[in-house]
């Protein structure tokens, strides 16, 4: 079973009874139905869930639906940090029992894992971007160094030509001056 920090279990003073059916089948049924909805229907489900929560903010079934709407991987409204926070509040209230609690712990562990993966992916992307920038800077430096090397080689070739030319002049002068 998933771990929730026992120090986080604080009563809010509001004690809600679990739904009459204390198994997780209603949550699983909703998750399956929601996963098969097109994005516009998912948005309508969110709107109706939010409307129900305005009327009764402590209704457990609607609160769990909201967690799944923003937490399921098939959701077009995916916001796993929000889902984790909402579910953590429910778990801290200690209002779930039986398979509902087991389902909530599994879902919570999934959300924590997804948030860690998202953070790691974000960190990896930043590292990749930084490495790409460093690579571009090194490529610019390499190009500049190659240009300097080519310019130096060209100057060296010119100096060799001058030296050769001076050597040829010297030998022409030696031949032109009569020996005594």
Coordinates of N, CA and C in Angstrom, one line a residue:
X1 N 0.8 -1.2 0.0 CA 0.0 0.0 0.0 C 0.9 1.2 0.0
X2 N 0.4 2.3 -0.5 CA 1.2 3.5 -0.7 C 1.4 4.2 0.7
X3 N 2.5 4.9 0.7 CA 2.8 5.6 2.0 C 2.4 7.1 1.9
X4 N 1.7 7.5 2.9 CA 1.4 8.9 3.1 C 1.9 9.3 4.4
X5 N 2.7 10.3 4.5 CA 3.3 10.7 5.7 C 2.3 10.8 6.9
X6 N 2.4 9.9 7.9 CA 1.4 9.9 9.0 C 1.4 11.3 9.7
X7 N 2.4 12.0 9.7 CA 2.4 13.4 10.3 C 1.5 14.3 9.5
X8 N 1.1 14.0 8.3 CA 0.3 14.8 7.5 C -1.2 14.6 7.8
X9 N -1.5 13.5 8.5 CA -2.9 13.2 8.7 C -3.4 14.1 9.8
X10 N -4.1 15.2 9.5 CA -4.6 16.1 10.4 C -6.1 16.2 10.1
X11 N -6.9 16.2 11.2 CA -8.3 16.4 11.0 C -8.6 17.8 10.8
X12 N -9.5 18.1 9.8 CA -9.9 19.5 9.6 C -11.1 19.8 10.4
X13 N -11.6 18.9 11.3 CA -12.7 19.1 12.1 C -14.0 18.8 11.3
X14 N -13.9 18.6 10.0 CA -15.1 18.2 9.3 C -15.0 16.7 9.0
X15 N -15.8 16.0 9.6 CA -15.8 14.5 9.4 C -16.9 14.1 8.4
X16 N -16.5 13.6 7.3 CA -17.5 13.2 6.3 C -17.5 11.7 6.3
X17 N -18.7 11.2 6.1 CA -18.9 9.8 6.0 C -18.5 9.4 4.6
X18 N -17.8 8.2 4.4 CA -17.6 7.7 3.1 C -18.9 7.5 2.4
X19 N -18.9 7.4 1.1 CA -20.1 7.1 0.4 C -20.6 5.8 0.8
X20 N -21.9 5.5 0.6 CA -22.5 4.3 1.0 C -21.8 3.1 0.5
X21 N -21.3 3.1 -0.7 CA -20.6 2.1 -1.3 C -19.1 2.3 -1.0
X22 N -18.6 1.6 0.0 CA -17.2 2.0 0.4 C -16.1 1.2 -0.4
X23 N -16.5 0.8 -1.6 CA -15.4 0.3 -2.5 C -15.1 1.3 -3.6
X24 N -14.1 1.1 -4.3 CA -13.6 2.0 -5.3 C -14.2 1.9 -6.7
X25 N -15.2 1.0 -6.8 CA -15.7 0.7 -8.1 C -16.3 2.0 -8.8
X26 N -16.9 2.9 -8.0 CA -17.5 4.1 -8.6 C -16.3 5.0 -9.2
X27 N -15.2 5.0 -8.5 CA -14.1 5.8 -9.0 C -13.5 5.1 -10.2
X28 N -13.3 3.8 -10.2 CA -12.8 3.1 -11.4 C -13.7 3.2 -12.6
X29 N -15.0 3.2 -12.3 CA -16.0 3.3 -13.4 C -15.9 4.7 -14.0
X30 N -15.8 5.7 -13.2 CA -15.6 7.1 -13.7 C -14.3 7.2 -14.4
X31 N -13.2 6.7 -13.9 CA -11.9 6.8 -14.6 C -12.0 6.2 -16.0
X32 N -12.6 5.0 -16.1 CA -12.7 4.4 -17.4 C -13.6 5.2 -18.3
X33 N -14.7 5.7 -17.9 CA -15.6 6.5 -18.7 C -14.9 7.8 -19.1
X34 N -14.3 8.4 -18.2 CA -13.6 9.7 -18.4 C -12.5 9.5 -19.5
X35 N -11.7 8.4 -19.3 CA -10.6 8.2 -20.3 C -11.1 8.0 -21.7
X36 N -12.3 7.6 -21.9 CA -12.8 7.4 -23.2 C -13.6 8.6 -23.8
X37 N -13.6 9.7 -23.0 CA -14.3 10.9 -23.5 C -13.4 11.7 -24.4
X38 N -14.0 12.4 -25.4 CA -13.2 13.3 -26.2 C -12.9 14.6 -25.3
X39 N -11.9 15.3 -25.7 CA -11.5 16.5 -24.9 C -12.7 17.5 -24.6
X40 N -13.6 17.7 -25.5 CA -14.6 18.7 -25.2 C -15.6 18.1 -24.1
X41 N -15.8 16.8 -24.2 CA -16.7 16.2 -23.2 C -16.0 16.2 -21.8
X42 N -14.6 16.0 -21.8 CA -13.9 16.1 -20.6 C -14.0 17.5 -19.9
X43 N -14.0 18.5 -20.8 CA -14.1 19.9 -20.2 C -15.5 20.0 -19.6
X44 N -16.5 19.4 -20.3 CA -17.9 19.5 -19.7 C -18.0 18.8 -18.4
X45 N -17.3 17.6 -18.3 CA -17.2 16.9 -17.0 C -16.6 17.7 -15.9
X46 N -15.5 18.4 -16.3 CA -14.9 19.3 -15.3 C -15.8 20.4 -14.9
X47 N -16.5 21.0 -15.8 CA -17.5 22.1 -15.5 C -18.6 21.6 -14.5
X48 N -19.1 20.4 -14.8 CA -20.2 19.9 -14.0 C -19.7 19.5 -12.6
X49 N -18.5 19.0 -12.6 CA -17.9 18.6 -11.3 C -17.6 19.8 -10.4
X50 N -17.1 20.9 -11.1 CA -16.8 22.1 -10.3 C -18.1 22.7 -9.8
X51 N -19.2 22.7 -10.7 CA -20.5 23.2 -10.3 C -21.0 22.4 -9.1
X52 N -20.9 21.1 -9.1 CA -21.4 20.3 -8.0 C -20.6 20.6 -6.7
X53 N -19.3 20.9 -6.9 CA -18.4 21.2 -5.7 C -18.7 22.6 -5.2
X54 N -19.2 23.5 -6.0 CA -19.6 24.8 -5.5 C -20.8 24.7 -4.6
X55 N -21.7 23.8 -5.0 CA -22.9 23.5 -4.2 C -22.6 22.8 -2.9
X56 N -21.7 21.8 -3.0 CA -21.3 21.0 -1.8 C -19.8 20.7 -1.9
X57 N -19.0 21.6 -1.4 CA -17.5 21.5 -1.5 C -17.0 20.2 -0.8
X58 N -17.7 19.6 0.1 CA -17.2 18.4 0.8 C -17.7 17.1 0.3
X59 N -18.4 17.1 -0.9 CA -18.9 15.9 -1.4 C -17.7 15.1 -2.0
X60 N -17.5 14.0 -1.3 CA -16.3 13.1 -1.6 C -16.3 12.6 -3.0
X61 N -17.4 12.1 -3.5 CA -17.4 11.6 -4.9 C -17.0 12.6 -5.9
X62 N -17.5 13.9 -5.7 CA -17.1 14.9 -6.7 C -15.7 15.4 -6.5
X63 N -15.2 15.4 -5.3 CA -13.8 15.7 -5.0 C -12.9 14.7 -5.7
X64 N -13.2 13.4 -5.6 CA -12.4 12.3 -6.2 C -12.5 12.4 -7.7
X65 N -13.7 12.8 -8.2 CA -13.8 13.0 -9.7 C -12.8 14.1 -10.1
X66 N -12.8 15.2 -9.4 CA -11.9 16.3 -9.8 C -10.5 15.8 -9.8
X67 N -10.1 15.0 -8.8 CA -8.7 14.5 -8.7 C -8.4 13.7 -10.0
X68 N -9.4 12.9 -10.4 CA -9.1 12.0 -11.5 C -9.2 12.9 -12.8
X69 N -10.0 13.9 -12.9 CA -10.1 14.7 -14.1 C -8.8 15.4 -14.4
X70 N -8.1 15.9 -13.3 CA -6.9 16.6 -13.5 C -5.7 15.7 -13.3
X71 N -5.9 14.4 -12.9 CA -4.8 13.5 -12.6 C -4.6 12.3 -13.5
X72 N -5.7 11.9 -14.3 CA -5.5 10.7 -15.1 C -4.7 11.0 -16.3
X73 N -3.9 10.1 -16.8 CA -3.0 10.3 -17.9 C -3.7 10.6 -19.2
X74 N -4.9 10.1 -19.3 CA -5.7 10.3 -20.5 C -6.5 11.6 -20.6
X75 N -6.3 12.4 -19.5 CA -7.0 13.7 -19.4 C -6.4 14.8 -20.3
X76 N -7.3 15.5 -21.0 CA -6.8 16.6 -21.8 C -6.6 17.8 -20.8
X77 N -7.0 17.7 -19.6 CA -6.9 18.7 -18.6 C -5.9 18.4 -17.5
X78 N -4.9 17.6 -17.9 CA -3.9 17.1 -17.0 C -3.2 18.1 -16.2
X79 N -3.2 18.0 -14.9 CA -2.4 18.9 -14.0 C -2.1 18.1 -12.7
X80 N -1.1 17.3 -12.9 CA -0.8 16.3 -11.8 C -0.4 17.0 -10.5
X81 N 0.3 18.2 -10.4 CA 0.5 18.8 -9.1 C -0.8 19.2 -8.4
X82 N -1.7 19.7 -9.2 CA -3.0 20.0 -8.6 C -3.7 18.8 -8.1
X83 N -3.7 17.7 -8.9 CA -4.4 16.5 -8.5 C -3.7 15.9 -7.2
X84 N -2.4 16.0 -7.2 CA -1.7 15.5 -6.0 C -2.1 16.3 -4.7
X85 N -2.2 17.6 -4.9 CA -2.6 18.4 -3.7 C -4.0 18.1 -3.3
X86 N -4.9 18.0 -4.3 CA -6.3 17.7 -3.9 C -6.5 16.4 -3.2
X87 N -5.8 15.4 -3.8 CA -5.9 14.0 -3.2 C -5.2 14.0 -1.8
X88 N -4.1 14.7 -1.6 CA -3.5 14.8 -0.3 C -4.4 15.4 0.7
X89 N -5.2 16.4 0.3 CA -6.2 17.0 1.3 C -7.2 15.9 1.7
X90 N -7.7 15.1 0.7 CA -8.7 14.1 1.0 C -8.0 13.0 1.9
X91 N -6.8 12.6 1.6 CA -6.2 11.6 2.5 C -5.9 12.1 3.9
X92 N -5.6 13.4 4.0 CA -5.4 14.0 5.4 C -6.7 14.0 6.2
X93 N -7.8 14.1 5.5 CA -9.1 14.2 6.2 C -9.5 12.9 6.8
X94 N -8.8 11.8 6.3 CA -9.1 10.4 6.8 C -10.6 10.1 6.7
X95 N -11.1 10.3 5.5 CA -12.6 10.0 5.2 C -12.8 8.9 4.3
X96 N -11.7 8.2 3.8 CA -11.8 7.1 2.9 C -11.7 5.8 3.7
X97 N -12.3 4.8 3.2 CA -12.1 3.5 3.9 C -12.1 2.4 2.8
X98 N -11.6 1.3 3.2 CA -11.6 0.1 2.4 C -10.9 0.3 1.1
X99 N -11.5 -0.2 0.0 CA -10.8 -0.1 -1.3 C -10.7 1.4 -1.8
X100 N -11.6 2.2 -1.3 CA -11.5 3.7 -1.7 C -10.1 4.2 -1.2
X101 N -9.7 3.8 0.0 CA -8.5 4.2 0.6 C -7.3 3.6 -0.2
X102 N -7.4 2.3 -0.5 CA -6.4 1.7 -1.3 C -6.2 2.3 -2.7
X103 N -7.4 2.6 -3.3 CA -7.4 3.3 -4.6 C -6.7 4.6 -4.5
X104 N -7.1 5.4 -3.5 CA -6.5 6.7 -3.3 C -5.0 6.7 -3.1
X105 N -4.5 5.7 -2.3 CA -3.1 5.5 -2.1 C -2.3 5.2 -3.4
X106 N -2.9 4.3 -4.2 CA -2.3 4.0 -5.5 C -2.3 5.2 -6.4
X107 N -3.4 5.9 -6.5 CA -3.5 7.1 -7.3 C -2.5 8.2 -6.8
X108 N -2.4 8.3 -5.5 CA -1.5 9.3 -4.9 C 0.0 8.9 -5.3
X109 N 0.3 7.6 -5.2 CA 1.7 7.2 -5.6 C 1.9 7.5 -7.0
X110 N 0.9 7.2 -7.9 CA 1.1 7.5 -9.3 C 1.3 9.0 -9.5
X111 N 0.5 9.8 -8.9 CA 0.7 11.3 -9.0 C 2.0 11.8 -8.6
X112 N 2.5 11.3 -7.4 CA 3.8 11.7 -6.9 C 4.9 11.3 -8.0
X113 N 4.8 10.1 -8.5 CA 5.7 9.6 -9.5 C 5.7 10.4 -10.7
X114 N 4.5 10.7 -11.2 CA 4.4 11.6 -12.4 C 5.0 12.9 -12.2
X115 N 4.8 13.5 -11.0 CA 5.3 14.8 -10.7 C 6.9 14.8 -10.7
X116 N 7.4 13.7 -10.1 CA 8.9 13.5 -10.1 C 9.4 13.4 -11.5
X117 N 8.7 12.6 -12.3 CA 9.1 12.4 -13.7 C 9.1 13.7 -14.5
X118 N 8.0 14.5 -14.3 CA 7.9 15.8 -14.9 C 9.0 16.7 -14.5
X119 N 9.3 16.7 -13.2 CA 10.4 17.5 -12.7 C 11.7 17.1 -13.3
X120 N 12.0 15.8 -13.3 CA 13.2 15.3 -13.9 C 13.3 15.6 -15.4
X121 N 12.2 15.4 -16.1 CA 12.2 15.8 -17.5 C 12.5 17.2 -17.7
X122 N 11.9 18.1 -16.9 CA 12.1 19.5 -17.0 C 13.6 19.8 -16.7
X123 N 14.1 19.2 -15.7 CA 15.6 19.4 -15.3 C 16.5 18.9 -16.5
X124 N 16.1 17.7 -17.0 CA 16.9 17.2 -18.1 C 16.8 18.1 -19.4
X125 N 15.7 18.6 -19.6 CA 15.5 19.5 -20.8 C 16.4 20.8 -20.5
X126 N 16.4 21.3 -19.3 CA 17.2 22.5 -19.0 C 18.7 22.2 -19.2
X127 N 19.1 21.0 -18.7 CA 20.5 20.6 -18.9 C 20.8 20.4 -20.3
X128 N 19.9 19.8 -21.1 CA 20.2 19.6 -22.5 C 20.3 21.0 -23.2
X129 N 19.4 21.9 -22.9 CA 19.5 23.2 -23.5 C 20.8 23.9 -23.1
X130 N 21.2 23.8 -21.9 CA 22.5 24.4 -21.4 C 23.7 23.7 -22.2
X131 N 23.7 22.4 -22.3 CA 24.7 21.7 -23.0 C 24.7 22.1 -24.5
X132 N 23.5 22.3 -25.1 CA 23.4 22.8 -26.5 C 24.0 24.2 -26.6
X133 N 23.7 25.1 -25.7 CA 24.3 26.4 -25.7 C 25.8 26.3 -25.6
X134 N 26.3 25.5 -24.7 CA 27.8 25.4 -24.5 C 28.4 24.8 -25.8
X135 N 27.7 23.8 -26.4 CA 28.2 23.3 -27.6 C 28.3 24.3 -28.7
X136 N 27.2 25.2 -28.8 CA 27.2 26.2 -29.8 C 28.4 27.2 -29.6
X137 N 28.6 27.6 -28.3 CA 29.8 28.5 -28.0 C 31.1 27.8 -28.4
X138 N 31.2 26.5 -28.1 CA 32.5 25.8 -28.4 C 32.6 25.7 -29.9
X139 N 31.5 25.5 -30.6 CA 31.6 25.4 -32.1 C 32.0 26.8 -32.7
X140 N 31.5 27.9 -32.1 CA 31.9 29.2 -32.6 C 33.4 29.4 -32.3
X141 N 33.9 29.0 -31.1 CA 35.3 29.1 -30.8 C 36.2 28.2 -31.7
X142 N 35.7 27.0 -32.0 CA 36.4 26.1 -32.9 C 36.5 26.7 -34.3
X143 N 35.4 27.3 -34.7 CA 35.4 27.9 -36.1 C 36.4 29.1 -36.1
X144 N 36.4 29.9 -35.1 CA 37.3 31.0 -35.0 C 38.8 30.5 -35.0
X145 N 39.0 29.5 -34.2 CA 40.4 28.9 -34.1 C 40.8 28.4 -35.5
X146 N 39.9 27.7 -36.2 CA 40.2 27.2 -37.5 C 40.5 28.3 -38.5
X147 N 39.7 29.4 -38.4 CA 40.0 30.5 -39.3 C 41.4 31.1 -39.0
X148 N 41.7 31.3 -37.7 CA 43.0 31.8 -37.3 C 44.1 30.8 -37.8
X149 N 43.9 29.5 -37.6 CA 44.9 28.6 -38.1 C 45.1 28.7 -39.6
X150 N 44.0 28.8 -40.3 CA 44.1 28.9 -41.8 C 44.8 30.2 -42.2
X151 N 44.5 31.3 -41.4 CA 45.2 32.6 -41.7 C 46.7 32.5 -41.4
X152 N 47.0 31.8 -40.3 CA 48.4 31.6 -39.9 C 49.1 30.8 -41.0
X153 N 48.4 29.7 -41.5 CA 49.0 28.9 -42.5 C 49.2 29.6 -43.8
X154 N 48.3 30.5 -44.1 CA 48.4 31.3 -45.3 C 49.6 32.3 -45.2
X155 N 49.8 32.9 -44.0 CA 50.9 33.8 -43.8 C 52.2 33.0 -43.8
X156 N 52.2 31.8 -43.3 CA 53.4 31.0 -43.3 C 53.8 30.6 -44.7
X157 N 52.8 30.3 -45.5 CA 53.0 30.0 -46.9 C 53.6 31.2 -47.7
X158 N 53.1 32.4 -47.4 CA 53.5 33.6 -48.0 C 55.0 33.9 -47.6
X159 N 55.3 33.7 -46.3 CA 56.7 33.9 -45.8 C 57.6 32.9 -46.5
X160 N 57.2 31.6 -46.7 CA 58.0 30.7 -47.4 C 58.3 31.1 -48.8
X161 N 57.2 31.7 -49.5 CA 57.4 32.2 -50.9 C 58.4 33.3 -50.9
X162 N 58.3 34.2 -49.9 CA 59.2 35.3 -49.8 C 60.6 34.8 -49.6
X163 N 60.8 33.9 -48.7 CA 62.1 33.3 -48.4 C 62.7 32.7 -49.7
X164 N 61.8 31.9 -50.4 CA 62.3 31.2 -51.6 C 62.7 32.3 -52.6
X165 N 61.8 33.3 -52.7 CA 62.1 34.4 -53.7 C 63.4 35.1 -53.4
X166 N 63.7 35.3 -52.1 CA 64.9 36.0 -51.6 C 66.1 35.1 -51.9
X167 N 65.9 33.8 -51.7 CA 67.0 32.8 -52.1 C 67.3 32.8 -53.5
X168 N 66.3 32.9 -54.4 CA 66.5 32.9 -55.8 C 67.2 34.2 -56.2
X169 N 66.8 35.3 -55.6 CA 67.4 36.6 -55.9 C 68.9 36.6 -55.6
X170 N 69.2 36.0 -54.4 CA 70.5 35.9 -53.9 C 71.4 35.1 -54.9
X171 N 70.8 34.0 -55.4 CA 71.6 33.2 -56.3 C 71.8 33.9 -57.6
X172 N 70.8 34.6 -58.1 CA 70.9 35.4 -59.3 C 71.9 36.5 -59.2
X173 N 72.0 37.1 -58.0 CA 72.9 38.2 -57.7 C 74.4 37.6 -57.7
X174 N 74.5 36.4 -57.1 CA 75.8 35.8 -57.1 C 76.3 35.4 -58.5
X175 N 75.4 35.0 -59.3 CA 75.8 34.7 -60.7 C 76.1 35.9 -61.5
X176 N 75.4 37.0 -61.2 CA 75.6 38.2 -62.0 C 76.9 38.9 -61.6
X177 N 77.3 38.8 -60.4 CA 78.5 39.5 -60.0 C 79.7 38.6 -60.3
X178 N 80.6 39.1 -61.1 CA 81.8 38.3 -61.5 C 82.7 38.0 -60.3
X179 N 83.2 36.9 -60.4 CA 84.1 36.5 -59.3 C 85.5 37.0 -59.6
X180 N 86.2 37.4 -58.6 CA 87.5 37.9 -58.8 C 88.6 36.9 -58.5

